[in-house]
mmCIF file of C-alpha atoms and ligand atoms in Angstrom:
data_model
loop_
_atom_site.group_PDB
_atom_site.id
_atom_site.type_symbol
_atom_site.label_atom_id
_atom_site.label_comp_id
_atom_site.label_asym_id
_atom_site.label_seq_id
_atom_site.Cartn_x
_atom_site.Cartn_y
_atom_site.Cartn_z
ATOM 1 C CA MET A 250 -9.313 88.983 -21.530
ATOM 2 C CA ILE A 251 -9.421 89.223 -25.298
ATOM 3 C CA SER A 252 -9.024 85.884 -27.053
ATOM 4 C CA ALA A 253 -7.018 85.598 -30.259
ATOM 5 C CA ARG A 254 -10.256 85.173 -32.162
ATOM 6 C CA SER A 255 -11.823 88.330 -30.736
ATOM 7 C CA GLY A 256 -8.635 90.205 -31.556
ATOM 8 C CA THR A 257 -8.925 89.227 -35.206
ATOM 9 C CA VAL A 258 -12.632 89.965 -35.173
ATOM 10 C CA MET A 259 -12.006 93.453 -33.800
ATOM 11 C CA ALA A 260 -9.373 94.197 -36.422
ATOM 12 C CA VAL A 261 -11.692 93.128 -39.225
ATOM 13 C CA LEU A 262 -14.636 94.999 -37.722
ATOM 14 C CA THR A 263 -12.685 98.233 -37.716
ATOM 15 C CA ALA A 264 -12.137 97.792 -41.441
ATOM 16 C CA LEU A 265 -15.798 96.840 -41.898
ATOM 17 C CA THR A 266 -17.074 100.017 -40.254
ATOM 18 C CA LEU A 267 -14.957 102.020 -42.658
ATOM 19 C CA THR A 268 -16.111 100.222 -45.782
ATOM 20 C CA GLY A 269 -19.812 100.744 -45.070
ATOM 21 C CA VAL A 270 -22.837 98.715 -46.055
ATOM 22 C CA CYS A 271 -23.618 95.399 -47.657
ATOM 23 C CA TYR A 272 -26.627 94.656 -49.751
ATOM 24 C CA ALA A 273 -27.370 91.235 -48.165
ATOM 25 C CA ALA A 274 -30.796 90.619 -49.665
ATOM 26 C CA SER A 275 -31.743 87.619 -47.596
ATOM 27 C CA ASP A 276 -32.787 87.605 -43.964
ATOM 28 C CA ILE A 277 -30.112 85.408 -42.389
ATOM 29 C CA PRO A 278 -27.049 87.312 -43.662
ATOM 30 C CA LYS A 279 -28.866 90.573 -42.902
ATOM 31 C CA LYS A 280 -29.348 89.598 -39.244
ATOM 32 C CA PHE A 281 -25.835 88.202 -39.092
ATOM 33 C CA LYS A 282 -24.380 91.416 -40.527
ATOM 34 C CA LYS A 283 -26.293 93.471 -37.923
ATOM 35 C CA ALA A 284 -24.851 91.323 -35.114
ATOM 36 C CA LEU A 285 -21.393 91.668 -36.673
ATOM 37 C CA ASP A 286 -21.759 95.464 -36.792
ATOM 38 C CA GLU A 287 -22.760 95.454 -33.132
ATOM 39 C CA LYS A 288 -19.846 93.128 -32.295
ATOM 40 C CA ASP A 289 -22.422 90.807 -30.752
ATOM 41 C CA PHE A 290 -20.622 87.481 -31.068
ATOM 42 C CA ASP A 291 -23.199 85.486 -29.087
ATOM 43 C CA THR A 292 -25.922 86.491 -31.520
ATOM 44 C CA MET A 293 -23.687 85.673 -34.488
ATOM 45 C CA THR A 294 -23.174 82.187 -33.057
ATOM 46 C CA SER A 295 -26.853 81.672 -32.283
ATOM 47 C CA ILE A 296 -27.986 82.802 -35.764
ATOM 48 C CA VAL A 297 -25.720 80.198 -37.330
ATOM 49 C CA GLY A 298 -26.755 77.577 -34.764
ATOM 50 C CA ALA A 299 -30.484 78.155 -35.339
ATOM 51 C CA ASN A 300 -30.084 78.045 -39.141
ATOM 52 C CA ARG A 301 -27.420 75.378 -39.407
ATOM 53 C CA ASP A 302 -29.004 73.607 -42.416
ATOM 54 C CA LYS A 303 -29.457 76.825 -44.370
ATOM 55 C CA ILE A 304 -26.023 78.352 -43.750
ATOM 56 C CA PRO A 305 -24.139 76.690 -46.645
ATOM 57 C CA MET A 306 -26.798 77.765 -49.163
ATOM 58 C CA GLU A 307 -27.134 81.274 -47.700
ATOM 59 C CA THR A 308 -23.371 81.741 -47.690
ATOM 60 C CA GLY A 309 -23.152 80.523 -51.288
ATOM 61 C CA ALA A 310 -25.901 82.948 -52.328
ATOM 62 C CA LEU A 311 -24.123 85.813 -50.571
ATOM 63 C CA MET A 312 -20.895 84.948 -52.400
ATOM 64 C CA ASP A 313 -22.765 84.876 -55.731
ATOM 65 C CA GLU A 314 -24.190 88.288 -54.900
ATOM 66 C CA ALA A 315 -20.752 89.619 -53.919
ATOM 67 C CA LEU A 316 -19.257 88.401 -57.202
ATOM 68 C CA SER A 317 -22.069 89.720 -59.388
ATOM 69 C CA SER A 318 -21.754 92.952 -61.336
ATOM 70 C CA ARG A 319 -24.561 94.512 -59.306
ATOM 71 C CA VAL A 320 -22.403 95.411 -56.315
ATOM 72 C CA SER A 321 -19.767 98.094 -55.805
ATOM 73 C CA SER A 322 -16.296 97.110 -54.645
ATOM 74 C CA GLU A 323 -17.086 98.385 -51.123
ATOM 75 C CA GLU A 324 -20.231 96.260 -50.981
ATOM 76 C CA GLN A 325 -18.272 93.317 -52.310
ATOM 77 C CA GLU A 326 -15.614 93.613 -49.572
ATOM 78 C CA CYS A 327 -18.365 93.889 -46.980
ATOM 79 C CA GLU A 328 -20.205 90.819 -48.311
ATOM 80 C CA PHE A 329 -16.956 88.844 -48.438
ATOM 81 C CA ILE A 330 -16.392 89.643 -44.757
ATOM 82 C CA VAL A 331 -19.933 88.641 -43.760
ATOM 83 C CA ALA A 332 -19.682 85.395 -45.778
ATOM 84 C CA GLU A 333 -16.306 84.555 -44.250
ATOM 85 C CA PHE A 334 -17.575 85.155 -40.704
ATOM 86 C CA MET A 335 -20.686 83.045 -41.350
ATOM 87 C CA ALA A 336 -18.542 80.227 -42.741
ATOM 88 C CA SER A 337 -16.157 80.593 -39.834
ATOM 89 C CA GLU A 338 -18.966 80.332 -37.267
ATOM 90 C CA TYR A 339 -20.299 77.342 -39.197
ATOM 91 C CA LYS A 340 -16.906 75.673 -38.932
ATOM 92 C CA ASN A 341 -16.739 76.359 -35.195
ATOM 93 C CA LEU A 342 -20.188 74.859 -34.765
ATOM 94 C CA THR A 343 -19.983 71.802 -37.019
ATOM 95 C CA GLY A 344 -16.259 71.152 -37.328
ATOM 96 C CA GLU A 345 -16.673 71.193 -41.123
ATOM 97 C CA ILE A 346 -14.120 73.350 -42.886
ATOM 98 C CA GLY A 347 -15.457 72.883 -46.452
ATOM 99 C CA LEU A 348 -17.646 75.999 -46.478
ATOM 100 C CA LEU A 349 -14.919 78.259 -45.099
ATOM 101 C CA ARG A 350 -12.455 76.863 -47.634
ATOM 102 C CA TYR A 351 -14.965 77.518 -50.428
ATOM 103 C CA VAL A 352 -15.462 81.149 -49.333
ATOM 104 C CA LYS A 353 -11.755 81.872 -48.872
ATOM 105 C CA ARG A 354 -10.934 80.331 -52.245
ATOM 106 C CA ARG A 355 -13.570 82.358 -54.104
ATOM 107 C CA VAL A 356 -12.472 85.559 -52.367
ATOM 108 C CA PHE A 357 -8.864 84.819 -53.321
ATOM 109 C CA GLU A 358 -9.824 83.928 -56.918
ATOM 110 C CA SER A 359 -11.632 87.273 -57.221
ATOM 111 C CA LYS A 360 -8.311 89.089 -56.665
ATOM 112 C CA LEU A 361 -6.544 87.197 -59.463
ATOM 113 C CA ASP A 362 -6.177 87.874 -63.166
ATOM 114 C CA PRO A 363 -7.367 85.083 -65.471
ATOM 115 C CA PRO A 364 -4.840 82.217 -65.587
ATOM 116 C CA VAL A 365 -2.262 82.127 -68.374
ATOM 117 C CA THR A 366 -0.380 79.120 -69.655
ATOM 118 C CA GLN A 367 3.101 80.512 -69.573
ATOM 119 C CA ARG A 368 5.969 79.485 -71.807
ATOM 120 C CA PRO A 369 9.113 78.867 -69.757
ATOM 121 C CA GLU A 370 12.404 80.705 -70.366
ATOM 122 C CA ALA A 371 15.230 79.013 -72.299
ATOM 123 C CA ASP A 372 16.560 77.447 -69.076
ATOM 124 C CA GLY A 373 13.148 75.885 -68.385
ATOM 125 C CA THR A 374 12.108 78.156 -65.524
ATOM 126 C CA HIS A 375 8.998 80.316 -65.399
ATOM 127 C CA VAL A 376 9.773 83.880 -64.379
ATOM 128 C CA ILE A 377 7.481 86.020 -62.255
ATOM 129 C CA ARG A 378 8.568 89.600 -61.654
ATOM 130 C CA ILE A 379 7.633 91.446 -58.497
ATOM 131 C CA THR A 380 7.113 95.064 -59.472
ATOM 132 C CA ASN A 381 5.515 98.132 -57.992
ATOM 133 C CA GLU A 382 2.906 100.127 -59.837
ATOM 134 C CA LYS A 383 1.222 103.141 -58.241
ATOM 135 C CA ASN A 384 2.422 102.035 -54.799
ATOM 136 C CA LYS A 385 0.893 98.617 -55.313
ATOM 137 C CA ASN A 386 3.026 95.480 -55.360
ATOM 138 C CA ILE A 387 2.300 93.345 -58.384
ATOM 139 C CA LEU A 388 3.146 89.748 -59.229
ATOM 140 C CA ASP A 389 3.639 89.682 -62.992
ATOM 141 C CA PRO A 390 2.126 87.378 -64.115
ATOM 142 C CA GLY A 391 0.023 86.645 -61.051
ATOM 143 C CA ASN A 392 -1.832 83.539 -62.171
ATOM 144 C CA ILE A 393 -0.030 80.920 -64.227
ATOM 145 C CA ILE A 394 -0.473 77.302 -65.259
ATOM 146 C CA ILE A 395 2.678 75.189 -65.383
ATOM 147 C CA LYS A 396 3.539 71.523 -65.623
ATOM 148 C CA HIS A 397 4.423 69.088 -62.898
ATOM 149 C CA GLY A 398 8.146 69.265 -62.107
ATOM 150 C CA GLU A 399 8.714 72.747 -63.518
ATOM 151 C CA THR A 400 10.432 75.556 -61.641
ATOM 152 C CA VAL A 401 9.192 79.080 -61.009
ATOM 153 C CA LYS A 402 11.600 81.917 -60.319
ATOM 154 C CA TRP A 403 10.468 85.123 -58.629
ATOM 155 C CA ILE A 404 12.597 88.177 -59.325
ATOM 156 C CA ASN A 405 12.217 91.151 -57.007
ATOM 157 C CA ASP A 406 12.356 94.190 -59.277
ATOM 158 C CA GLU A 407 11.323 96.760 -56.700
ATOM 159 C CA GLY A 408 12.497 98.352 -53.489
ATOM 160 C CA GLU A 409 11.115 96.219 -50.659
ATOM 161 C CA PRO A 410 11.662 92.646 -49.507
ATOM 162 C CA HIS A 411 8.938 90.045 -50.043
ATOM 163 C CA LEU A 412 8.096 86.803 -48.305
ATOM 164 C CA LEU A 413 5.981 84.450 -50.375
ATOM 165 C CA ALA A 414 4.149 81.389 -49.096
ATOM 166 C CA SER A 415 1.313 79.128 -50.179
ATOM 167 C CA MET A 416 -1.953 79.082 -48.240
ATOM 168 C CA PRO A 417 -2.560 75.458 -47.230
ATOM 169 C CA VAL A 418 -6.185 75.907 -46.094
ATOM 170 C CA ILE A 419 -7.389 76.720 -49.600
ATOM 171 C CA GLY A 420 -4.852 74.937 -51.762
ATOM 172 C CA ALA A 421 -1.678 72.907 -51.988
ATOM 173 C CA SER A 422 1.044 73.622 -49.444
ATOM 174 C CA GLY A 423 4.822 73.543 -49.370
ATOM 175 C CA MET A 424 5.885 76.721 -51.128
ATOM 176 C CA SER A 425 7.588 79.073 -48.674
ATOM 177 C CA SER A 426 10.296 81.584 -49.547
ATOM 178 C CA PRO A 427 12.871 83.294 -47.391
ATOM 179 C CA ARG A 428 12.870 87.114 -47.551
ATOM 180 C CA ILE A 429 13.453 87.998 -51.196
ATOM 181 C CA GLU A 430 15.493 91.179 -50.991
ATOM 182 C CA PRO A 431 15.322 93.994 -53.605
ATOM 183 C CA GLY A 432 17.245 92.847 -56.660
ATOM 184 C CA GLY A 433 17.192 89.267 -55.385
ATOM 185 C CA SER A 434 15.351 86.203 -56.561
ATOM 186 C CA TRP A 435 14.065 82.885 -55.301
ATOM 187 C CA GLN A 436 13.049 79.765 -57.128
ATOM 188 C CA TYR A 437 10.900 76.770 -56.301
ATOM 189 C CA LYS A 438 10.424 73.497 -58.129
ATOM 190 C CA PHE A 439 6.849 72.221 -58.102
ATOM 191 C CA ASP A 440 7.152 68.488 -57.600
ATOM 192 C CA GLU A 441 3.529 68.040 -56.568
ATOM 193 C CA PRO A 442 0.592 68.846 -58.861
ATOM 194 C CA GLY A 443 -2.084 71.080 -57.376
ATOM 195 C CA GLU A 444 -3.380 74.592 -57.014
ATOM 196 C CA TYR A 445 -0.988 76.801 -55.065
ATOM 197 C CA TYR A 446 -2.597 79.983 -53.800
ATOM 198 C CA TYR A 447 0.078 82.228 -52.363
ATOM 199 C CA THR A 448 0.497 85.604 -50.838
ATOM 200 C CA CYS A 449 3.225 87.830 -49.446
ATOM 201 C CA PHE A 450 3.380 87.736 -45.672
ATOM 202 C CA ILE A 451 4.833 91.259 -45.540
ATOM 203 C CA HIS A 452 2.299 92.837 -47.911
ATOM 204 C CA LYS A 453 -0.970 91.008 -47.404
ATOM 205 C CA LYS A 454 -2.500 92.355 -50.588
ATOM 206 C CA MET A 455 -0.342 90.428 -53.038
ATOM 207 C CA PHE A 456 -2.291 87.525 -54.473
ATOM 208 C CA GLY A 457 -0.816 84.876 -56.731
ATOM 209 C CA LYS A 458 -1.643 81.424 -57.952
ATOM 210 C CA ILE A 459 0.368 78.665 -59.584
ATOM 211 C CA THR A 460 -1.631 75.802 -61.027
ATOM 212 C CA VAL A 461 0.615 72.783 -61.437
ATOM 213 C CA GLU A 462 -0.931 70.420 -63.967
ATOM 214 C CA ASP A 463 -0.592 66.732 -63.426
ATOM 215 C CA VAL A 464 1.421 66.405 -66.653
ATOM 216 C CA LYS A 465 5.159 65.893 -66.742
ATOM 217 C CA VAL A 466 7.196 67.956 -69.197
ATOM 218 C CA THR A 467 8.047 65.655 -72.076
ATOM 219 C CA ALA A 468 11.512 65.417 -73.590
ATOM 220 C CA GLU A 469 10.058 66.519 -76.945
ATOM 221 C CA LYS A 470 8.620 69.712 -75.464
ATOM 222 C CA SER A 471 11.826 70.509 -73.582
ATOM 223 C CA LYS A 472 13.688 70.384 -76.893
ATOM 224 C CA ASP A 473 11.136 72.732 -78.480
ATOM 225 C CA ILE A 474 11.607 75.215 -75.690
ATOM 226 C CA SER A 475 15.407 75.211 -75.863
ATOM 227 C CA ARG A 476 15.283 75.798 -79.607
ATOM 228 C CA ASN A 477 13.060 78.901 -79.287
HETATM 229 CU CU1 CU P 672 5.586 91.628 -50.401
#
């Protein structure tokens, strides 16, 4: 019988084989990567178990390596996968989710453009357009900073439906859209400050973030906006 976890592992491993090699300078991730390549889950678990105290530091170092300019994008993907599996085994072993959250958040952040403080439209909403460039779905802008209580409106400007939702493990939760059909839109008011990492559950490779600052929009600023 294949457990749900093994199923996911197999899917990721197929991708891993295709993307090739990681640099993995240090011994622990190197051994772990070898076990991962061989689909040897018992060894993966025992490596993490035997090095429990070192795993957070080793995983952090691997993430630093992955995010450095030294590595190619294939190596980076590979190192992200190894780091995520190490953190995942660590969570299974210790019950602590902090390391896995840290890895997932840094991986997600690496897919984002730098954050922009966006000026809302005349009606007070922030508009994000979903477009398609070179067969890639784009959230434009993909990473914005807004104020507590403001509303974001997503407009689907391309030919496929999208389903957007926040990822509670790595950030604030609560944002969850219905299918946004081509030509349609959906809006959400952010009543809770926090960092909302979100993705499209139809196209997994759409990465967006809304940072909701813990600052209410002041009456003075609202007036400024409506005048411009
Ligand atoms: Cu989508």
